[in-house]
Coordinates of C-alpha atoms in Angstrom, one line a residue:
Chain A
X313 CA -125.8 49.8 -19.0
X314 CA -128.1 47.8 -16.8
X315 CA -126.8 46.3 -13.6
X316 CA -127.6 42.6 -13.5
X317 CA -127.4 40.4 -10.5
X318 CA -125.9 37.0 -11.4
X319 CA -127.6 33.8 -10.4
X320 CA -125.0 33.0 -7.7
X321 CA -125.5 36.4 -6.0
X322 CA -129.2 35.9 -6.4
X323 CA -129.0 32.5 -4.7
X324 CA -127.0 34.0 -1.8
X325 CA -129.6 36.8 -1.3
X326 CA -132.5 34.4 -1.5
X327 CA -130.8 32.1 1.0
X328 CA -130.2 34.9 3.4
X329 CA -133.8 36.1 3.2
X330 CA -135.2 32.6 3.7
X331 CA -132.8 32.0 6.6
X332 CA -133.7 35.3 8.2
X333 CA -137.5 34.7 7.9
X334 CA -137.1 31.2 9.3
X335 CA -135.1 32.6 12.2
X336 CA -137.7 35.3 12.9
X337 CA -140.4 32.5 13.1
X338 CA -138.3 30.5 15.6
X339 CA -137.5 33.6 17.6
X340 CA -141.2 34.5 17.8
X341 CA -141.9 31.0 19.3
X342 CA -139.1 31.3 21.8
X343 CA -140.1 34.8 22.6
X344 CA -143.7 33.8 23.4
X345 CA -142.7 30.9 25.6
X346 CA -139.8 32.9 27.2
X347 CA -142.0 35.9 27.9
X348 CA -144.7 33.9 29.7
X349 CA -142.1 31.9 31.6
X350 CA -140.1 35.0 32.7
X351 CA -143.2 36.6 34.2
X352 CA -144.8 33.4 35.4
X353 CA -142.2 31.0 36.7
X354 CA -141.6 33.1 39.8
X355 CA -145.2 32.9 40.8
X356 CA -145.3 29.1 40.7
X357 CA -145.3 27.2 43.9
X358 CA -146.6 24.0 45.3
X359 CA -149.2 26.0 47.1
X360 CA -150.4 27.6 43.8
X361 CA -150.8 24.1 42.3
X362 CA -152.6 22.6 45.3
X363 CA -154.7 25.4 46.6
X364 CA -158.3 26.2 45.9
X365 CA -159.1 29.3 43.8
X366 CA -160.3 32.2 45.9
X367 CA -161.8 35.6 45.2
X368 CA -162.5 34.7 41.5
X369 CA -158.8 33.9 41.0
X370 CA -157.2 37.0 42.6
X371 CA -156.1 34.8 45.4
X372 CA -155.3 31.1 46.0
X373 CA -154.3 28.5 43.5
X374 CA -155.6 26.6 40.5
X375 CA -156.3 23.1 42.0
X376 CA -160.0 23.1 40.7
X377 CA -158.8 24.0 37.2
X378 CA -156.1 21.4 37.2
X379 CA -158.6 18.7 38.3
X380 CA -161.2 20.0 35.8
X381 CA -158.7 19.9 32.9
X382 CA -157.6 16.4 34.0
X383 CA -161.1 15.0 34.1
X384 CA -162.4 16.6 30.9
X385 CA -159.3 15.5 29.0
X386 CA -159.3 11.9 30.4
X387 CA -163.0 11.7 29.5
X388 CA -162.3 12.9 25.9
X389 CA -159.5 10.5 25.5
X390 CA -161.4 7.5 26.7
X391 CA -164.2 8.2 24.2
X392 CA -162.0 9.3 21.3
X393 CA -159.3 6.7 21.4
X394 CA -161.3 3.6 20.6
X395 CA -163.3 5.5 17.9
X396 CA -160.1 7.0 16.3
X397 CA -158.0 3.8 16.5
X398 CA -161.0 1.7 15.3
X399 CA -161.5 4.0 12.3
X400 CA -157.8 3.9 11.4
X401 CA -157.7 0.1 11.6
X402 CA -160.7 -0.1 9.4
X403 CA -159.2 2.4 6.9
X404 CA -155.9 0.6 6.6
X405 CA -156.8 -3.1 7.1
X406 CA -160.2 -3.4 5.7
X407 CA -160.7 -0.9 2.8
X408 CA -158.7 -0.9 -0.3
X409 CA -159.4 2.6 -1.5
X410 CA -162.9 2.8 -2.9
X411 CA -165.9 4.8 -2.0
X412 CA -166.2 3.9 1.7
X413 CA -162.5 4.7 2.2
X414 CA -163.1 8.1 0.5
X415 CA -166.1 8.9 2.6
X416 CA -164.4 8.1 5.9
X417 CA -161.2 9.9 5.0
X418 CA -163.3 12.9 3.9
X419 CA -165.1 12.9 7.2
X420 CA -161.9 12.9 9.2
X421 CA -160.2 15.6 7.1
X422 CA -163.3 17.8 7.2
X423 CA -163.8 17.4 10.9
X424 CA -160.1 18.3 11.5
X425 CA -160.7 21.6 9.8
X426 CA -163.8 22.6 11.9
X427 CA -162.9 25.5 14.2
X428 CA -163.3 25.0 17.9
X429 CA -166.0 27.6 18.3
X430 CA -168.2 25.4 16.0
X431 CA -167.5 22.5 18.3
X432 CA -168.5 24.7 21.2
X433 CA -171.8 25.7 19.5
X434 CA -172.5 22.0 18.7
X435 CA -171.6 20.7 22.2
X436 CA -173.7 23.4 23.8
X437 CA -176.9 22.7 21.8
X438 CA -176.4 18.9 21.6
X439 CA -174.8 17.7 24.8
X440 CA -175.7 20.5 27.2
X441 CA -179.2 21.2 26.0
X442 CA -180.7 18.4 23.9
X443 CA -179.2 15.5 25.9
X444 CA -179.7 17.6 29.0
X445 CA -176.2 16.9 30.4
X446 CA -175.8 20.5 31.5
X447 CA -172.5 22.4 31.8
X448 CA -170.5 19.4 32.9
X449 CA -167.3 17.4 32.7
X450 CA -169.3 14.9 30.5
X451 CA -170.5 17.6 28.1
X452 CA -167.0 19.1 27.8
X453 CA -165.3 15.7 27.5
X454 CA -167.7 14.5 24.7
X455 CA -167.3 17.8 22.8
X456 CA -163.5 17.5 23.0
X457 CA -163.7 13.8 22.0
X458 CA -165.4 14.7 18.8
X459 CA -162.8 17.4 18.2
X460 CA -159.7 15.1 18.6
X461 CA -161.0 12.0 16.8
X462 CA -159.4 13.2 13.5
X463 CA -156.0 13.7 15.2
X464 CA -156.1 10.1 16.5
X465 CA -157.3 8.7 13.2
X466 CA -154.6 10.3 11.2
X467 CA -151.7 9.5 13.5
X468 CA -152.9 5.9 14.0
X469 CA -153.3 5.5 10.3
X470 CA -149.7 6.5 9.6
X471 CA -148.5 4.2 12.4
X472 CA -150.5 1.2 11.1
X473 CA -149.3 1.8 7.6
X474 CA -145.8 1.7 8.8
X475 CA -146.1 -1.9 10.2
X476 CA -144.2 -4.0 7.6
X477 CA -146.4 -6.2 5.5
X478 CA -144.3 -9.3 6.3
X479 CA -145.5 -9.1 9.9
X480 CA -149.1 -9.7 8.8
X481 CA -148.1 -12.5 6.4
X482 CA -146.2 -14.4 9.1
X483 CA -149.3 -14.1 11.4
X484 CA -151.6 -15.4 8.6
X485 CA -149.2 -18.2 7.7
X486 CA -149.3 -19.4 11.3
X487 CA -153.1 -19.7 11.0
X488 CA -154.0 -16.3 12.6
X489 CA -157.3 -14.8 11.5
X490 CA -157.6 -11.2 10.5
X491 CA -158.8 -10.0 13.9
X492 CA -156.1 -12.0 15.7
X493 CA -153.5 -10.5 13.4
X494 CA -154.7 -7.0 14.1
X495 CA -155.0 -7.5 17.9
X496 CA -151.7 -9.5 18.4
X497 CA -149.5 -8.1 15.6
X498 CA -150.6 -4.8 14.0
X499 CA -151.8 -2.9 17.1
X500 CA -148.9 -3.9 19.5
X501 CA -146.4 -3.0 16.8
X502 CA -147.9 0.3 16.1
X503 CA -148.6 1.2 19.7
X504 CA -146.0 4.0 20.0
X505 CA -147.5 5.7 17.0
X506 CA -151.0 5.3 18.3
X507 CA -149.9 6.7 21.7
X508 CA -148.4 9.7 19.8
X509 CA -151.8 10.4 18.4
X510 CA -153.5 10.1 21.8
X511 CA -150.9 12.4 23.4
X512 CA -151.3 15.0 20.6
X513 CA -155.0 14.7 21.3
X514 CA -154.4 15.4 25.0
X515 CA -152.4 18.5 24.0
X516 CA -155.3 19.8 21.9
X517 CA -157.8 19.1 24.7
X518 CA -155.7 20.8 27.4
X519 CA -155.2 24.0 25.3
X520 CA -158.7 24.3 24.1
X521 CA -161.0 27.1 25.3
X522 CA -163.8 27.9 22.9
X523 CA -165.1 24.4 22.8
X524 CA -165.1 23.8 26.5
X525 CA -166.2 27.2 27.9
X526 CA -169.8 26.6 26.5
X527 CA -169.9 22.9 27.4
X528 CA -168.0 22.4 30.7
X529 CA -168.8 25.9 31.9
X530 CA -166.7 28.0 34.2
X531 CA -167.5 26.9 37.7
X532 CA -164.6 27.3 40.2
X533 CA -165.7 24.6 42.6
X534 CA -163.8 21.3 43.0
X535 CA -165.6 18.9 40.7
X536 CA -167.4 16.2 42.6
X537 CA -169.0 14.1 39.8
X538 CA -169.0 13.7 36.1
X539 CA -172.0 16.1 36.0
X540 CA -170.1 18.9 37.9
X541 CA -169.5 22.1 35.9
X542 CA -165.8 22.9 35.8
X543 CA -163.4 25.5 34.6
X544 CA -160.4 24.1 32.7
X545 CA -156.9 25.7 33.0
X546 CA -157.2 27.4 29.5
X547 CA -160.6 28.8 30.4
X548 CA -159.4 30.0 33.8
X549 CA -156.4 31.7 32.2
X550 CA -158.7 33.3 29.6
X551 CA -161.0 34.7 32.2
X552 CA -158.1 35.9 34.4
X553 CA -156.4 37.7 31.4
X554 CA -159.5 39.1 29.6
X555 CA -161.2 40.4 32.7
X556 CA -157.9 41.7 34.1
X557 CA -158.5 39.8 37.4
X558 CA -154.9 39.2 38.3
X559 CA -151.9 39.5 35.9
X560 CA -149.5 37.6 38.2
X561 CA -152.0 34.7 38.5
X562 CA -152.6 34.8 34.7
X563 CA -148.9 34.5 34.0
X564 CA -148.6 31.7 36.5
X565 CA -151.5 29.8 35.0
X566 CA -150.2 30.4 31.4
X567 CA -146.8 29.0 32.6
X568 CA -148.5 25.8 33.8
X569 CA -150.4 25.5 30.5
X570 CA -147.3 25.9 28.4
X571 CA -145.3 23.5 30.5
X572 CA -148.0 20.8 29.9
X573 CA -148.0 21.6 26.2
X574 CA -144.2 21.4 25.9
X575 CA -144.2 18.1 27.8
X576 CA -146.9 16.7 25.7
X577 CA -145.3 17.7 22.4
X578 CA -141.9 16.5 23.6
X579 CA -143.2 13.0 24.5
X580 CA -145.2 12.7 21.3
X581 CA -142.2 13.7 19.2
X582 CA -139.8 11.3 20.9
X583 CA -142.3 8.4 20.7
X584 CA -143.0 9.0 17.0
X585 CA -139.4 9.4 16.2
X586 CA -138.3 6.2 17.8
X587 CA -141.1 4.3 16.2
X588 CA -140.5 5.7 12.7
X589 CA -136.8 5.1 13.0
X590 CA -137.5 1.5 13.7
X591 CA -139.9 0.8 10.8
X592 CA -139.2 3.3 8.0
Chain B
X1302 CA -167.4 -15.6 12.5
X1303 CA -165.4 -13.5 15.0
X1304 CA -163.8 -11.8 12.1
X1305 CA -167.1 -10.9 10.5
X1306 CA -168.5 -9.3 13.7
X1307 CA -165.2 -7.4 14.2
X1308 CA -165.4 -6.1 10.6
X1309 CA -169.0 -4.9 11.1
X1310 CA -168.1 -3.2 14.4
X1311 CA -165.1 -1.5 12.9
X1312 CA -167.1 -0.3 10.0
X1313 CA -169.6 1.2 12.4
X1314 CA -166.8 2.9 14.4
X1315 CA -165.1 4.1 11.2
X1316 CA -168.1 6.2 10.4
X1317 CA -167.8 8.1 13.7
X1318 CA -166.0 11.1 12.1
X1319 CA -168.4 11.5 9.2
X1320 CA -171.3 10.9 11.6
X1321 CA -170.0 13.6 14.0
X1322 CA -169.7 16.0 11.0
X1323 CA -173.3 15.3 10.0
X1324 CA -174.6 15.7 13.6
X1325 CA -172.7 19.1 13.9
X1326 CA -174.1 20.2 10.5
X1327 CA -177.6 19.1 11.4
X1328 CA -177.8 20.7 14.9
X1329 CA -176.2 24.0 13.9
X1330 CA -178.3 24.4 10.8
X1331 CA -181.5 23.3 12.6
X1332 CA -180.9 26.0 15.3
X1333 CA -179.9 28.7 12.9
X1334 CA -181.4 28.4 9.4
X1335 CA -185.1 28.9 10.4
X1336 CA -184.3 32.4 11.8
X1337 CA -182.7 33.4 8.4
X1338 CA -186.0 32.5 6.7
X1339 CA -188.0 34.2 9.4
X1340 CA -186.3 37.5 9.2
X1341 CA -185.2 37.4 5.5
X1342 CA -181.9 37.6 3.8
X1343 CA -181.9 41.4 3.6
X1344 CA -182.1 41.6 7.4
X1345 CA -179.5 38.9 7.9
X1346 CA -177.0 40.4 5.5
X1347 CA -177.4 44.0 6.7
X1348 CA -174.9 45.8 8.8
X1349 CA -177.3 46.4 11.8
X1350 CA -176.8 43.8 14.6
X1351 CA -179.1 44.4 17.5
X1352 CA -180.4 40.9 18.1
X1353 CA -182.6 41.8 21.1
X1354 CA -184.4 44.3 18.9
X1355 CA -185.0 42.3 15.8
X1356 CA -181.9 43.3 13.8
X1357 CA -179.8 40.4 12.8
X1358 CA -177.4 41.8 10.3
X1359 CA -174.0 40.1 10.2
X1360 CA -172.4 42.0 7.3
X1361 CA -170.0 44.0 9.4
X1362 CA -168.8 40.9 11.1
X1363 CA -168.4 39.1 7.8
X1364 CA -166.3 42.1 6.6
X1365 CA -164.4 42.0 9.9
X1366 CA -163.6 38.3 9.5
X1367 CA -162.5 38.8 5.9
X1368 CA -160.2 41.7 6.9
X1369 CA -158.4 39.9 9.7
X1370 CA -158.1 36.7 7.6
X1371 CA -156.6 38.7 4.7
X1372 CA -154.3 40.3 7.1
X1373 CA -153.3 37.0 8.5
X1374 CA -152.5 35.6 5.1
X1375 CA -150.3 38.7 4.3
X1376 CA -148.3 37.8 7.4
X1377 CA -148.6 34.0 7.2
X1378 CA -148.0 33.2 3.5
X1379 CA -144.5 34.8 3.1
X1380 CA -143.2 33.5 6.4
X1381 CA -144.8 30.1 6.0
X1382 CA -143.5 29.6 2.5
X1383 CA -140.0 30.9 3.5
X1384 CA -139.9 28.4 6.4
X1385 CA -141.1 25.6 4.2
X1386 CA -138.6 26.3 1.4
X1387 CA -135.8 26.8 3.8
X1388 CA -136.5 23.5 5.6
X1389 CA -137.2 21.4 2.5
X1390 CA -134.5 22.7 0.2
X1391 CA -131.8 24.7 2.0
X1392 CA -131.2 22.8 5.3
X1393 CA -129.4 19.6 6.2
X1394 CA -131.2 16.7 7.8
X1395 CA -130.1 17.6 11.4
X1396 CA -131.3 21.2 11.0
X1397 CA -134.6 19.9 9.5
X1398 CA -135.0 17.6 12.4
X1399 CA -134.5 20.4 14.9
X1400 CA -136.5 23.2 13.2
X1401 CA -139.6 21.3 12.0
X1402 CA -140.8 20.2 15.5
X1403 CA -140.0 23.7 16.8
X1404 CA -142.2 25.3 14.1
X1405 CA -144.9 22.6 14.7
X1406 CA -144.8 23.6 18.4
X1407 CA -146.3 26.9 17.3
X1408 CA -149.5 24.9 16.5
X1409 CA -149.6 23.4 20.0
X1410 CA -149.6 26.8 21.9
X1411 CA -153.1 27.4 23.0
X1412 CA -154.9 30.3 21.2
X1413 CA -155.6 32.0 24.6
X1414 CA -151.8 32.3 25.1
X1415 CA -151.5 34.0 21.7
X1416 CA -154.3 36.3 22.6
X1417 CA -152.6 37.1 25.9
X1418 CA -149.3 37.9 24.2
X1419 CA -151.3 40.1 21.9
X1420 CA -152.8 42.0 24.9
X1421 CA -149.6 42.5 26.9
X1422 CA -147.2 43.2 24.0
X1423 CA -148.7 43.8 20.6
X1424 CA -151.7 45.9 21.5
X1425 CA -149.7 48.4 23.6
X1426 CA -147.0 48.5 20.9
X1427 CA -149.5 49.4 18.2
X1428 CA -151.2 52.0 20.4
X1429 CA -147.9 53.8 21.2
X1430 CA -146.3 53.6 17.7
X1431 CA -149.2 53.7 15.3
X1432 CA -152.0 55.3 17.3
X1433 CA -155.6 54.2 17.7
X1434 CA -156.8 51.9 20.5
X1435 CA -154.3 49.2 19.8
X1436 CA -157.0 46.6 19.8
X1437 CA -157.2 46.4 16.0
X1438 CA -157.4 44.7 12.7
X1439 CA -153.6 45.0 12.6
X1440 CA -153.0 43.3 16.0
X1441 CA -155.4 40.5 15.1
X1442 CA -153.8 40.0 11.6
X1443 CA -150.3 39.7 13.1
X1444 CA -151.3 37.2 15.8
X1445 CA -153.5 35.2 13.4
X1446 CA -150.6 35.2 10.8
X1447 CA -148.4 33.6 13.4
X1448 CA -151.1 31.1 14.3
X1449 CA -151.6 29.9 10.8
X1450 CA -147.9 29.5 10.1
X1451 CA -147.5 25.9 11.1
X1452 CA -150.4 24.9 8.9
X1453 CA -148.9 26.6 5.8
X1454 CA -145.4 25.4 6.7
X1455 CA -146.1 21.7 7.2
X1456 CA -148.4 21.3 4.2
X1457 CA -146.1 23.2 1.8
X1458 CA -143.1 21.4 3.2
X1459 CA -144.7 18.0 2.5
X1460 CA -145.6 19.2 -1.0
X1461 CA -142.0 20.3 -1.7
X1462 CA -140.7 17.0 -0.4
X1463 CA -143.1 15.1 -2.7
X1464 CA -141.5 16.6 -5.8
X1465 CA -139.4 13.8 -7.3
X1466 CA -135.7 14.2 -6.9
X1467 CA -135.2 13.9 -10.7
X1468 CA -136.5 17.4 -11.0
X1469 CA -133.7 18.7 -8.8
X1470 CA -131.0 16.6 -10.4
X1471 CA -132.1 17.6 -13.9
X1472 CA -132.0 21.2 -13.0
X1473 CA -128.6 21.1 -11.3
X1474 CA -127.3 19.1 -14.3
X1475 CA -128.1 22.0 -16.7
X1476 CA -126.3 24.4 -14.3
X1477 CA -129.2 26.0 -12.4
X1478 CA -128.7 27.2 -8.9
X1479 CA -130.7 25.9 -6.0
X1480 CA -132.8 29.1 -5.9
X1481 CA -133.5 29.0 -9.6
X1482 CA -134.6 25.3 -9.2
X1483 CA -136.9 26.3 -6.4
X1484 CA -138.5 29.2 -8.2
X1485 CA -138.7 27.6 -11.7
X1486 CA -139.4 24.0 -10.9
X1487 CA -140.1 23.0 -7.4
X1488 CA -142.7 25.8 -6.5
X1489 CA -144.7 25.2 -9.7
X1490 CA -144.6 21.4 -9.1
X1491 CA -145.6 21.7 -5.5
X1492 CA -148.2 24.4 -6.3
X1493 CA -151.3 22.4 -5.5
X1494 CA -150.0 21.4 -2.1
X1495 CA -149.0 24.9 -1.3
X1496 CA -152.4 26.3 -2.3
X1497 CA -154.1 23.6 -0.2
X1498 CA -151.9 24.7 2.8
X1499 CA -152.8 28.3 2.3
X1500 CA -156.6 27.5 2.1
X1501 CA -156.4 25.5 5.3
X1502 CA -154.5 28.3 6.9
X1503 CA -157.3 30.6 5.8
X1504 CA -159.9 28.3 7.3
X1505 CA -157.9 28.4 10.6
X1506 CA -157.8 32.2 10.5
X1507 CA -161.5 32.6 9.8
X1508 CA -162.4 30.1 12.5
X1509 CA -160.0 31.3 15.2
X1510 CA -161.9 32.8 18.2
X1511 CA -160.3 33.3 21.5
X1512 CA -157.2 35.0 20.3
X1513 CA -159.2 37.4 18.2
X1514 CA -161.7 38.2 20.9
X1515 CA -158.8 39.2 23.2
X1516 CA -157.0 41.6 20.7
X1517 CA -159.5 42.8 18.0
X1518 CA -161.5 45.2 20.2
X1519 CA -164.8 43.7 19.1
X1520 CA -166.5 47.1 18.2
X1521 CA -169.6 46.6 16.1
X1522 CA -168.8 48.6 13.1
X1523 CA -167.0 48.2 9.8
X1524 CA -163.4 49.1 10.3
X1525 CA -162.0 51.9 8.1
X1526 CA -158.3 51.3 8.7
X1527 CA -156.0 48.6 10.0
X1528 CA -155.9 50.5 13.3
X1529 CA -159.6 50.3 13.9
X1530 CA -161.3 47.9 16.3
X1531 CA -163.0 45.0 14.6
X1532 CA -165.6 42.3 15.4
X1533 CA -165.5 39.0 13.6
X1534 CA -168.2 36.3 13.2
X1535 CA -166.4 34.0 15.7
X1536 CA -166.1 36.7 18.3
X1537 CA -169.8 37.5 18.2
X1538 CA -170.5 33.8 18.8
X1539 CA -168.2 33.5 21.7
X1540 CA -169.1 36.9 23.3
X1541 CA -172.9 36.4 23.2
X1542 CA -173.6 32.7 23.4
X1543 CA -173.3 32.7 27.1
X1544 CA -176.4 34.9 27.7
X1545 CA -178.4 34.7 24.5
X1546 CA -181.9 33.3 24.5
X1547 CA -184.7 32.9 21.9
X1548 CA -184.2 34.6 18.6
X1549 CA -180.9 36.0 19.7
X1550 CA -179.5 32.5 20.3
X1551 CA -181.0 31.4 17.0
X1552 CA -179.3 34.3 15.3
X1553 CA -175.9 33.2 16.7
X1554 CA -176.5 29.7 15.3
X1555 CA -177.4 31.3 12.0
X1556 CA -174.2 33.2 12.2
X1557 CA -172.5 29.9 13.0
X1558 CA -174.2 28.2 10.1
X1559 CA -172.7 30.8 7.7
X1560 CA -169.3 30.4 9.3
X1561 CA -169.5 26.6 9.2
X1562 CA -170.5 26.7 5.5
X1563 CA -167.5 28.8 4.6
X1564 CA -165.1 26.5 6.5
X1565 CA -166.5 23.3 5.0
X1566 CA -166.3 24.9 1.5
X1567 CA -162.6 25.8 2.2
X1568 CA -162.0 22.3 3.5
X1569 CA -163.5 20.6 0.5
X1570 CA -161.5 22.8 -1.9
X1571 CA -158.3 22.0 0.0
X1572 CA -159.1 18.2 0.0
X1573 CA -160.0 18.3 -3.7
X1574 CA -156.7 20.1 -4.5
X1575 CA -154.5 17.7 -2.6
X1576 CA -156.4 14.6 -3.7
X1577 CA -156.0 15.4 -7.4
X1578 CA -152.4 14.3 -7.7

């Protein structure tokens, strides 16, 4: 006689396994964040955040890296936002499927899948060497901009699509042209969604290492101009950890990084959620 | 008039992504491909990498990349699919709303943090319990597996949600359990999306750099077991780009061209699969 498991029992077993695996995934996430916080949060102080880095990072704080991260990211966002939002507007409002739509979409999807080390190689040869911008905030910012364009395009596209069609029709019926409708109706309505894309882009830029280490460099000085080489937080953390310079400082820097990432994701999630709840 | 100018300007802007892609392709190939022709394919695809002495073989790194990627998929696919199925079919909306952003947060954690966790926890654990240096194919596979989870989960989840509800209703109507419905109807129906998710996850694993450098050991030889140290294509790029000059730098770009080609191919396959429906 063969022992046969009934479909109900089977269902319960399957459910338990799925639940267990999902829980493991969630636990891994909390473990990673918790472990870094446990070892790093005690090292944090106002002094650590506002002091210069001394002795390669063994002593002092992370002010240069905070400033470097800030400038590189802002630069990337300033370049990528108009390009990303413009692309999305064109995709949704001006193309009705067709070849151009497919080419642009393909470009965005493909670019989104390119690994950061390739952006690093490209930024190094194009911005740093060919355009002679050197290891600088500009080179790092431009490289990151190229990297986050797809994120902004995709999120903005979703947001613009969510704007009810009636909004546009009302604008047209009042005599508004296409551009007026986009500027005065479509973009303001989809602003929270667009911001979500920009914020997610900030998150990617802040956490990035491979693309910035070869374009912004790893100088520990306080940046004085857009042409200064700088070491972002992620790069600083990488060097501290990999070269074993100082574990306490590495944990502290990682904690700052993770706090920024958590904040960014939380804000992006809340914004998108509110926006979608309103129009979907 | 104003509208016409705006349309032209937007069209121009809209080509920024594809233009960037073309620029990247051009510059990486232009820097790398000539070297492959100069030294020949047999040199380029050999296992001997000593770029300052004229040996540009990347085969052991290709094998290294393939090994850690395969390992990452072994970890990432079951967990990724399990999370996607659990979220899409077995959980109530409030649980979905809580779990999905949590799993997506895994994608937001910087790769250097994953590498760091690898160094301080996983590598010592492997060294003590399984032997070897700890910096290994195994360590890289596990960390990469976790890193590609969000990609697999979110794309598979969307694919499952896209299956029409009539499938589920019909299946329950004939007395099937939820699990039977998932296995016999929903997974086959969502197959193309799931495969696309796995392919994109594979692309992420092959392309991941910083986490791998930190935990794979980077020894320049073909690994013989999961506990051996391994050097991937991406690690070579990141480790040597900082100081390489002349043919050495060109060789790194050749290596990058090869990597880029694989990634673009994977992307195109994934885009084709998802676009078919």
